[in-house]
């Protein structure tokens, strides 16, 4: 069950300790070193404790050892009642089989689209699944959870998860941004630590090229309404697979930035010339 070894030239994810973001609510953190720049990208998941504890996404396989240790330092496997899977990408499903096996009392919150898309890689225990669509609510003991699709996403299976008891919103891939830091320098763990321009530039680069290249195609009015609809829920804190924590005082700013993404022209997507420069800098060419 240990983490797979990275390929030559690749690094293990950087380990960051779990970060408490609200009562009984923890961001389980890791970060991957950026390509060709002194930057890192968060690879987060979360644990919501309480009467019916929830594991929110299952991290990446390459971070398995730390993920399992961190998650089960926050909740006993037998106590886990729910496992929420936001979508089918490898950085969110990397330890799914291990978690489902270790947590025999957990129901898997997922969807038809997720099972259809990921059924080639994982035998879903269908009798343990509960399918949720955008807007559906689930009562998890003392927490009411809402499956709330973020405005931007890279899989049609995507649902975020809002815990209405704390106002913490798991936004799946939305709000993704690289952050300064890497080996020897701890990556930022709160957007308050980021230079505002760097935050915006990072969100543009990732939001368009790595998440939602379709943004330039959308009807601006309908997109703005979608952003407003998500923002209209009581959201006190945004946590994401690929962002430092976005605290209450920056939630409005973050939604404003997401709204502006559709009208933004990003820098060119790195091409073969960039790859060759990177390989040269790495001494591999
Ligand atoms: Fe994704
Ligand atoms: Fe992701």
Short mmCIF file of N, CA and C in Angstrom, two decimals, residues 85-242:
data_model
loop_
_atom_site.label_atom_id
_atom_site.label_comp_id
_atom_site.label_asym_id
_atom_site.label_seq_id
_atom_site.Cartn_x
_atom_site.Cartn_y
_atom_site.Cartn_z
N UNK A 85 -16.12 11.87 -3.46
CA UNK A 85 -15.19 11.93 -4.59
C UNK A 85 -15.65 13.03 -5.53
N UNK A 86 -14.84 14.07 -5.68
CA UNK A 86 -15.28 15.22 -6.48
C UNK A 86 -15.32 14.93 -7.96
N UNK A 87 -14.33 14.19 -8.45
CA UNK A 87 -14.30 13.82 -9.88
C UNK A 87 -13.24 12.75 -10.08
N UNK A 88 -13.02 12.39 -11.34
CA UNK A 88 -12.30 11.16 -11.65
C UNK A 88 -10.81 11.34 -11.91
N UNK A 89 -10.24 12.49 -11.67
CA UNK A 89 -8.81 12.67 -11.97
C UNK A 89 -7.92 11.98 -10.93
N UNK A 90 -6.71 11.62 -11.38
CA UNK A 90 -5.83 10.78 -10.57
C UNK A 90 -5.39 11.45 -9.28
N UNK A 91 -5.34 12.78 -9.26
CA UNK A 91 -4.91 13.48 -8.05
C UNK A 91 -6.03 13.57 -7.01
N UNK A 92 -7.21 13.05 -7.35
CA UNK A 92 -8.34 13.04 -6.42
C UNK A 92 -8.79 11.61 -6.09
N UNK A 93 -8.33 10.66 -6.90
CA UNK A 93 -8.78 9.27 -6.75
C UNK A 93 -7.60 8.34 -6.43
N UNK A 94 -6.44 8.90 -6.15
CA UNK A 94 -5.22 8.10 -6.07
C UNK A 94 -5.20 7.05 -4.98
N UNK A 95 -5.98 7.24 -3.93
CA UNK A 95 -6.00 6.29 -2.83
C UNK A 95 -7.43 5.80 -2.55
N UNK A 96 -8.26 5.86 -3.57
CA UNK A 96 -9.66 5.48 -3.41
C UNK A 96 -9.81 4.03 -2.97
N UNK A 97 -9.17 3.12 -3.67
CA UNK A 97 -9.32 1.70 -3.34
C UNK A 97 -8.86 1.44 -1.90
N UNK A 98 -7.76 2.06 -1.51
CA UNK A 98 -7.23 1.84 -0.16
C UNK A 98 -8.21 2.37 0.89
N UNK A 99 -8.74 3.57 0.64
CA UNK A 99 -9.66 4.19 1.61
C UNK A 99 -10.95 3.36 1.74
N UNK A 100 -11.50 2.95 0.63
CA UNK A 100 -12.76 2.18 0.68
C UNK A 100 -12.54 0.85 1.40
N UNK A 101 -11.38 0.26 1.17
CA UNK A 101 -11.08 -1.01 1.85
C UNK A 101 -10.86 -0.81 3.35
N UNK A 102 -10.20 0.30 3.70
CA UNK A 102 -9.90 0.53 5.12
C UNK A 102 -11.11 1.03 5.91
N UNK A 103 -12.12 1.54 5.21
CA UNK A 103 -13.27 2.17 5.88
C UNK A 103 -14.55 1.40 5.54
N UNK A 104 -14.76 0.27 6.19
CA UNK A 104 -15.88 -0.60 5.78
C UNK A 104 -17.26 0.00 6.05
N UNK A 105 -17.31 1.05 6.88
CA UNK A 105 -18.62 1.63 7.21
C UNK A 105 -18.92 2.90 6.40
N UNK A 106 -18.08 3.16 5.40
CA UNK A 106 -18.24 4.40 4.63
C UNK A 106 -19.10 4.17 3.39
N UNK A 107 -19.94 5.16 3.11
CA UNK A 107 -20.68 5.22 1.85
C UNK A 107 -19.93 6.15 0.92
N UNK A 108 -19.82 5.76 -0.35
CA UNK A 108 -19.07 6.55 -1.32
C UNK A 108 -20.02 7.52 -2.03
N UNK A 109 -19.81 8.81 -1.76
CA UNK A 109 -20.62 9.85 -2.41
C UNK A 109 -19.99 10.15 -3.77
N UNK A 110 -20.69 9.76 -4.82
CA UNK A 110 -20.15 9.96 -6.16
C UNK A 110 -21.31 10.21 -7.11
N UNK A 111 -21.20 9.82 -8.35
CA UNK A 111 -22.25 10.13 -9.32
C UNK A 111 -22.22 9.13 -10.47
N UNK A 112 -23.30 9.12 -11.23
CA UNK A 112 -23.35 8.27 -12.42
C UNK A 112 -22.17 8.59 -13.35
N UNK A 113 -21.94 9.87 -13.61
CA UNK A 113 -20.88 10.24 -14.54
C UNK A 113 -19.51 9.76 -14.05
N UNK A 114 -19.31 9.83 -12.76
CA UNK A 114 -18.03 9.42 -12.19
C UNK A 114 -17.83 7.91 -12.35
N UNK A 115 -18.88 7.15 -12.06
CA UNK A 115 -18.77 5.70 -12.20
C UNK A 115 -18.58 5.32 -13.66
N UNK A 116 -19.33 5.98 -14.55
CA UNK A 116 -19.16 5.69 -15.98
C UNK A 116 -17.74 5.97 -16.45
N UNK A 117 -17.19 7.08 -16.01
CA UNK A 117 -15.88 7.51 -16.52
C UNK A 117 -14.72 6.76 -15.86
N UNK A 118 -14.89 6.40 -14.59
CA UNK A 118 -13.76 5.83 -13.85
C UNK A 118 -13.90 4.32 -13.65
N UNK A 119 -14.99 3.75 -14.15
CA UNK A 119 -15.24 2.33 -13.98
C UNK A 119 -14.20 1.47 -14.69
N UNK A 120 -13.46 2.05 -15.62
CA UNK A 120 -12.40 1.30 -16.30
C UNK A 120 -11.20 1.07 -15.38
N UNK A 121 -11.08 1.88 -14.34
CA UNK A 121 -9.90 1.81 -13.47
C UNK A 121 -10.22 1.31 -12.07
N UNK A 122 -11.51 1.29 -11.71
CA UNK A 122 -11.87 0.93 -10.34
C UNK A 122 -13.23 0.25 -10.35
N UNK A 123 -13.31 -0.86 -9.63
CA UNK A 123 -14.59 -1.57 -9.51
C UNK A 123 -15.39 -0.93 -8.38
N UNK A 124 -16.28 -0.04 -8.74
CA UNK A 124 -17.06 0.65 -7.72
C UNK A 124 -17.95 -0.33 -6.96
N UNK A 125 -17.92 -0.29 -5.63
CA UNK A 125 -18.87 -1.11 -4.85
C UNK A 125 -20.24 -0.43 -4.88
N UNK A 126 -21.03 -0.76 -5.90
CA UNK A 126 -22.24 0.02 -6.17
C UNK A 126 -23.22 0.04 -5.00
N UNK A 127 -23.27 -1.05 -4.24
CA UNK A 127 -24.19 -1.07 -3.10
C UNK A 127 -23.73 -0.13 -1.99
N UNK A 128 -22.49 0.31 -2.06
CA UNK A 128 -21.99 1.27 -1.06
C UNK A 128 -21.97 2.69 -1.61
N UNK A 129 -22.48 2.87 -2.83
CA UNK A 129 -22.43 4.21 -3.44
C UNK A 129 -23.73 4.97 -3.21
N UNK A 130 -23.60 6.26 -3.13
CA UNK A 130 -24.77 7.15 -3.19
C UNK A 130 -24.44 8.22 -4.23
N UNK A 131 -25.29 8.32 -5.25
CA UNK A 131 -25.03 9.26 -6.34
C UNK A 131 -25.65 10.62 -6.01
N UNK A 132 -24.87 11.66 -6.15
CA UNK A 132 -25.36 13.02 -5.90
C UNK A 132 -25.12 13.88 -7.14
N UNK A 133 -26.15 14.65 -7.49
CA UNK A 133 -26.03 15.61 -8.58
C UNK A 133 -25.90 17.01 -8.03
N UNK A 134 -25.57 17.94 -8.91
CA UNK A 134 -25.38 19.32 -8.51
C UNK A 134 -26.62 19.83 -7.77
N UNK A 135 -26.42 20.32 -6.56
CA UNK A 135 -27.52 20.87 -5.77
C UNK A 135 -28.11 19.90 -4.76
N UNK A 136 -27.79 18.61 -4.87
CA UNK A 136 -28.33 17.63 -3.92
C UNK A 136 -27.73 17.82 -2.53
N UNK A 137 -28.54 17.57 -1.51
CA UNK A 137 -28.08 17.65 -0.12
C UNK A 137 -27.97 16.26 0.49
N UNK A 138 -27.05 16.13 1.41
CA UNK A 138 -26.88 14.89 2.17
C UNK A 138 -26.76 15.25 3.64
N UNK A 139 -27.53 14.59 4.47
CA UNK A 139 -27.40 14.81 5.91
C UNK A 139 -26.36 13.85 6.45
N UNK A 140 -25.27 14.39 6.94
CA UNK A 140 -24.18 13.57 7.49
C UNK A 140 -24.09 13.86 8.98
N UNK A 141 -24.97 13.22 9.75
CA UNK A 141 -25.00 13.47 11.18
C UNK A 141 -25.33 14.92 11.46
N UNK A 142 -24.38 15.63 12.11
CA UNK A 142 -24.62 17.02 12.47
C UNK A 142 -24.30 17.99 11.33
N UNK A 143 -23.89 17.48 10.19
CA UNK A 143 -23.54 18.37 9.06
C UNK A 143 -24.52 18.15 7.91
N UNK A 144 -24.96 19.25 7.30
CA UNK A 144 -25.71 19.15 6.06
C UNK A 144 -24.77 19.53 4.92
N UNK A 145 -24.57 18.59 4.02
CA UNK A 145 -23.63 18.78 2.91
C UNK A 145 -24.41 19.03 1.63
N UNK A 146 -23.90 19.93 0.80
CA UNK A 146 -24.51 20.20 -0.50
C UNK A 146 -23.49 19.94 -1.59
N UNK A 147 -23.85 19.08 -2.54
CA UNK A 147 -23.00 18.87 -3.72
C UNK A 147 -23.17 20.09 -4.62
N UNK A 148 -22.12 20.88 -4.73
CA UNK A 148 -22.23 22.18 -5.40
C UNK A 148 -21.12 22.30 -6.43
N UNK A 149 -21.50 22.20 -7.70
CA UNK A 149 -20.48 22.22 -8.75
C UNK A 149 -19.83 23.61 -8.83
N UNK A 150 -18.50 23.66 -8.82
CA UNK A 150 -17.84 24.97 -8.92
C UNK A 150 -18.00 25.54 -10.33
N UNK A 151 -17.73 26.84 -10.50
CA UNK A 151 -17.93 27.45 -11.83
C UNK A 151 -16.98 26.90 -12.89
N UNK A 152 -15.79 26.47 -12.51
CA UNK A 152 -14.85 25.91 -13.48
C UNK A 152 -14.42 24.52 -13.03
N UNK A 153 -14.19 23.66 -14.01
CA UNK A 153 -13.88 22.25 -13.70
C UNK A 153 -13.32 21.61 -14.96
N UNK A 154 -12.68 20.45 -14.76
CA UNK A 154 -12.08 19.77 -15.91
C UNK A 154 -12.69 18.40 -16.18
N UNK A 155 -13.75 18.08 -15.47
CA UNK A 155 -14.46 16.82 -15.71
C UNK A 155 -15.95 17.05 -15.53
N UNK A 156 -16.77 16.47 -16.42
CA UNK A 156 -18.22 16.63 -16.24
C UNK A 156 -18.74 15.95 -14.98
N UNK A 157 -17.91 15.08 -14.38
CA UNK A 157 -18.34 14.43 -13.14
C UNK A 157 -18.23 15.36 -11.93
N UNK A 158 -17.61 16.51 -12.10
CA UNK A 158 -17.24 17.34 -10.95
C UNK A 158 -18.44 17.82 -10.14
N UNK A 159 -18.34 17.61 -8.85
CA UNK A 159 -19.19 18.26 -7.84
C UNK A 159 -18.24 18.75 -6.74
N UNK A 160 -18.48 19.97 -6.24
CA UNK A 160 -17.81 20.42 -5.04
C UNK A 160 -18.63 19.96 -3.84
N UNK A 161 -18.20 20.33 -2.65
CA UNK A 161 -18.95 19.94 -1.45
C UNK A 161 -18.95 21.08 -0.45
N UNK A 162 -20.15 21.59 -0.18
CA UNK A 162 -20.31 22.66 0.81
C UNK A 162 -20.83 22.07 2.10
N UNK A 163 -20.11 22.33 3.19
CA UNK A 163 -20.59 21.95 4.52
C UNK A 163 -21.31 23.16 5.09
N UNK A 164 -22.63 23.09 5.13
CA UNK A 164 -23.41 24.27 5.54
C UNK A 164 -23.25 24.58 7.02
N UNK A 165 -22.74 23.61 7.79
CA UNK A 165 -22.60 23.86 9.23
C UNK A 165 -21.40 24.76 9.53
N UNK A 166 -20.39 24.72 8.66
CA UNK A 166 -19.19 25.55 8.87
C UNK A 166 -19.03 26.61 7.79
N UNK A 167 -19.70 26.45 6.66
CA UNK A 167 -19.48 27.34 5.52
C UNK A 167 -18.19 27.03 4.76
N UNK A 168 -17.59 25.88 5.03
CA UNK A 168 -16.38 25.48 4.29
C UNK A 168 -16.80 24.82 2.98
N UNK A 169 -16.23 25.29 1.89
CA UNK A 169 -16.57 24.78 0.55
C UNK A 169 -15.36 24.13 -0.09
N UNK A 170 -15.50 22.82 -0.38
CA UNK A 170 -14.47 22.09 -1.14
C UNK A 170 -14.77 22.33 -2.63
N UNK A 171 -13.87 23.04 -3.30
CA UNK A 171 -14.15 23.51 -4.66
C UNK A 171 -13.54 22.63 -5.74
N UNK A 172 -13.14 21.41 -5.38
CA UNK A 172 -12.51 20.48 -6.34
C UNK A 172 -11.27 21.14 -6.95
N UNK A 173 -11.24 21.35 -8.26
CA UNK A 173 -10.05 21.95 -8.89
C UNK A 173 -10.13 23.48 -8.98
N UNK A 174 -11.31 24.05 -8.77
CA UNK A 174 -11.47 25.49 -8.96
C UNK A 174 -10.57 26.27 -8.00
N UNK A 175 -10.23 27.47 -8.41
CA UNK A 175 -9.34 28.37 -7.67
C UNK A 175 -7.89 27.87 -7.67
N UNK A 176 -7.57 26.94 -8.58
CA UNK A 176 -6.20 26.41 -8.64
C UNK A 176 -5.21 27.52 -8.99
N UNK A 177 -4.09 27.49 -8.30
CA UNK A 177 -3.00 28.42 -8.60
C UNK A 177 -1.69 27.82 -8.11
N UNK A 178 -0.60 28.01 -8.85
CA UNK A 178 0.70 27.64 -8.29
C UNK A 178 1.09 28.64 -7.21
N UNK A 179 2.01 28.24 -6.35
CA UNK A 179 2.46 29.13 -5.27
C UNK A 179 3.98 29.11 -5.20
N UNK A 180 4.61 30.20 -4.74
CA UNK A 180 6.06 30.17 -4.57
C UNK A 180 6.44 29.13 -3.53
N UNK A 181 7.61 28.55 -3.72
CA UNK A 181 8.11 27.61 -2.74
C UNK A 181 8.36 26.25 -3.35
N UNK A 182 9.09 25.47 -2.64
CA UNK A 182 9.45 24.12 -3.11
C UNK A 182 10.40 23.54 -2.10
N UNK A 183 11.26 22.61 -2.52
CA UNK A 183 12.20 22.02 -1.57
C UNK A 183 13.02 23.10 -0.87
N UNK A 184 13.01 23.09 0.43
CA UNK A 184 13.77 24.09 1.19
C UNK A 184 12.97 25.33 1.53
N UNK A 185 11.90 25.57 0.84
CA UNK A 185 11.04 26.73 1.13
C UNK A 185 9.60 26.24 1.15
N UNK A 186 8.98 26.31 2.31
CA UNK A 186 7.62 25.78 2.42
C UNK A 186 6.66 26.57 1.53
N UNK A 187 5.84 25.88 0.75
CA UNK A 187 4.86 26.60 -0.07
C UNK A 187 3.84 27.32 0.79
N UNK A 188 3.30 28.41 0.25
CA UNK A 188 2.25 29.15 0.97
C UNK A 188 1.07 28.23 1.25
N UNK A 189 0.49 28.38 2.43
CA UNK A 189 -0.67 27.55 2.77
C UNK A 189 -1.94 28.39 2.96
N UNK A 190 -1.83 29.71 2.75
CA UNK A 190 -2.99 30.60 2.81
C UNK A 190 -2.79 31.65 1.73
N UNK A 191 -3.83 31.97 0.98
CA UNK A 191 -3.64 32.94 -0.10
C UNK A 191 -3.25 34.32 0.43
N UNK A 192 -3.48 34.56 1.72
CA UNK A 192 -3.06 35.84 2.31
C UNK A 192 -1.55 36.02 2.19
N UNK A 193 -0.81 34.92 2.03
CA UNK A 193 0.65 34.99 1.90
C UNK A 193 1.09 35.31 0.48
N UNK A 194 0.16 35.29 -0.47
CA UNK A 194 0.53 35.47 -1.88
C UNK A 194 0.52 36.93 -2.29
N UNK A 195 1.46 37.29 -3.16
CA UNK A 195 1.39 38.59 -3.82
C UNK A 195 0.13 38.59 -4.69
N UNK A 196 -0.70 39.63 -4.60
CA UNK A 196 -1.99 39.62 -5.33
C UNK A 196 -1.82 39.40 -6.84
N UNK A 197 -0.80 40.01 -7.44
CA UNK A 197 -0.60 39.83 -8.88
C UNK A 197 -0.22 38.38 -9.21
N UNK A 198 0.62 37.81 -8.35
CA UNK A 198 1.03 36.42 -8.57
C UNK A 198 -0.17 35.49 -8.43
N UNK A 199 -1.04 35.78 -7.47
CA UNK A 199 -2.26 34.97 -7.29
C UNK A 199 -3.11 35.01 -8.56
N UNK A 200 -3.31 36.22 -9.08
CA UNK A 200 -4.13 36.37 -10.28
C UNK A 200 -3.47 35.68 -11.49
N UNK A 201 -2.17 35.94 -11.68
CA UNK A 201 -1.48 35.33 -12.82
C UNK A 201 -1.53 33.80 -12.74
N UNK A 202 -1.35 33.29 -11.52
CA UNK A 202 -1.40 31.83 -11.35
C UNK A 202 -2.77 31.27 -11.65
N UNK A 203 -3.80 31.98 -11.19
CA UNK A 203 -5.16 31.50 -11.42
C UNK A 203 -5.50 31.53 -12.91
N UNK A 204 -5.00 32.55 -13.62
CA UNK A 204 -5.24 32.64 -15.06
C UNK A 204 -4.55 31.47 -15.78
N UNK A 205 -3.28 31.28 -15.47
CA UNK A 205 -2.51 30.23 -16.15
C UNK A 205 -3.14 28.86 -15.93
N UNK A 206 -3.43 28.55 -14.68
CA UNK A 206 -4.01 27.23 -14.37
C UNK A 206 -5.47 27.14 -14.78
N UNK A 207 -6.20 28.22 -14.50
CA UNK A 207 -7.64 28.19 -14.76
C UNK A 207 -7.96 27.96 -16.22
N UNK A 208 -7.16 28.57 -17.10
CA UNK A 208 -7.45 28.44 -18.53
C UNK A 208 -6.72 27.25 -19.14
N UNK A 209 -5.42 27.16 -18.92
CA UNK A 209 -4.66 26.12 -19.63
C UNK A 209 -4.77 24.74 -19.00
N UNK A 210 -4.97 24.66 -17.68
CA UNK A 210 -4.92 23.35 -17.02
C UNK A 210 -6.27 22.90 -16.49
N UNK A 211 -7.31 23.73 -16.66
CA UNK A 211 -8.59 23.40 -16.03
C UNK A 211 -9.79 23.60 -16.96
N UNK A 212 -9.91 24.77 -17.53
CA UNK A 212 -11.11 25.08 -18.29
C UNK A 212 -10.77 25.89 -19.55
N UNK A 213 -10.15 25.24 -20.55
CA UNK A 213 -9.83 25.97 -21.79
C UNK A 213 -11.07 26.40 -22.55
N UNK A 214 -12.23 25.89 -22.12
CA UNK A 214 -13.50 26.25 -22.75
C UNK A 214 -14.05 27.59 -22.27
N UNK A 215 -13.35 28.23 -21.32
CA UNK A 215 -13.91 29.45 -20.73
C UNK A 215 -14.17 30.55 -21.75
N UNK A 216 -13.30 30.65 -22.75
CA UNK A 216 -13.47 31.73 -23.74
C UNK A 216 -14.72 31.51 -24.60
N UNK A 217 -15.30 30.31 -24.56
CA UNK A 217 -16.46 29.99 -25.39
C UNK A 217 -17.78 30.32 -24.71
N UNK A 218 -17.75 30.55 -23.39
CA UNK A 218 -19.02 30.60 -22.66
C UNK A 218 -19.74 31.93 -22.86
N UNK A 219 -21.06 31.86 -22.75
CA UNK A 219 -21.88 33.06 -22.71
C UNK A 219 -21.56 33.81 -21.42
N UNK A 220 -21.11 35.05 -21.56
CA UNK A 220 -20.60 35.77 -20.38
C UNK A 220 -21.68 35.98 -19.32
N UNK A 221 -22.89 36.30 -19.76
CA UNK A 221 -23.97 36.53 -18.80
C UNK A 221 -24.32 35.28 -18.02
N UNK A 222 -24.37 34.15 -18.73
CA UNK A 222 -24.73 32.90 -18.05
C UNK A 222 -23.60 32.44 -17.14
N UNK A 223 -22.38 32.68 -17.57
CA UNK A 223 -21.25 32.31 -16.71
C UNK A 223 -21.26 33.15 -15.44
N UNK A 224 -21.48 34.46 -15.60
CA UNK A 224 -21.51 35.34 -14.43
C UNK A 224 -22.62 34.90 -13.46
N UNK A 225 -23.75 34.46 -14.03
CA UNK A 225 -24.86 34.01 -13.18
C UNK A 225 -24.47 32.72 -12.43
N UNK A 226 -23.75 31.85 -13.12
CA UNK A 226 -23.28 30.61 -12.47
C UNK A 226 -22.35 30.93 -11.30
N UNK A 227 -21.43 31.86 -11.53
CA UNK A 227 -20.52 32.26 -10.45
C UNK A 227 -21.32 32.84 -9.28
N UNK A 228 -22.29 33.69 -9.60
CA UNK A 228 -23.10 34.32 -8.54
C UNK A 228 -23.90 33.27 -7.77
N UNK A 229 -24.42 32.28 -8.50
CA UNK A 229 -25.23 31.24 -7.84
C UNK A 229 -24.40 30.46 -6.82
N UNK A 230 -23.16 30.12 -7.19
CA UNK A 230 -22.31 29.40 -6.24
C UNK A 230 -21.98 30.31 -5.07
N UNK A 231 -21.60 31.54 -5.41
CA UNK A 231 -21.20 32.50 -4.37
C UNK A 231 -22.37 32.83 -3.44
N UNK A 232 -23.59 32.66 -3.94
CA UNK A 232 -24.77 33.00 -3.15
C UNK A 232 -24.99 32.12 -1.94
N UNK A 233 -24.33 30.97 -1.92
CA UNK A 233 -24.40 30.13 -0.72
C UNK A 233 -23.54 30.77 0.37
N UNK A 234 -23.81 30.42 1.61
CA UNK A 234 -22.99 30.98 2.70
C UNK A 234 -21.65 30.24 2.72
N UNK A 235 -20.65 30.88 2.12
CA UNK A 235 -19.32 30.27 2.05
C UNK A 235 -18.35 31.12 2.87
N UNK A 236 -17.83 30.54 3.93
CA UNK A 236 -16.94 31.26 4.85
C UNK A 236 -15.47 31.00 4.53
N UNK A 237 -15.22 29.90 3.85
CA UNK A 237 -13.84 29.49 3.59
C UNK A 237 -13.85 28.57 2.37
N UNK A 238 -12.93 28.82 1.44
CA UNK A 238 -12.81 27.94 0.27
C UNK A 238 -11.55 27.11 0.43
N UNK A 239 -11.72 25.79 0.28
CA UNK A 239 -10.56 24.92 0.18
C UNK A 239 -10.65 24.20 -1.16
N UNK A 240 -9.50 23.92 -1.73
CA UNK A 240 -9.45 23.41 -3.09
C UNK A 240 -8.31 22.42 -3.22
N UNK A 241 -8.41 21.56 -4.21
CA UNK A 241 -7.33 20.62 -4.44
C UNK A 241 -6.02 21.29 -4.76
N UNK A 242 -6.09 22.51 -5.29
CA UNK A 242 -4.87 23.12 -5.82
C UNK A 242 -4.72 24.60 -5.47
#
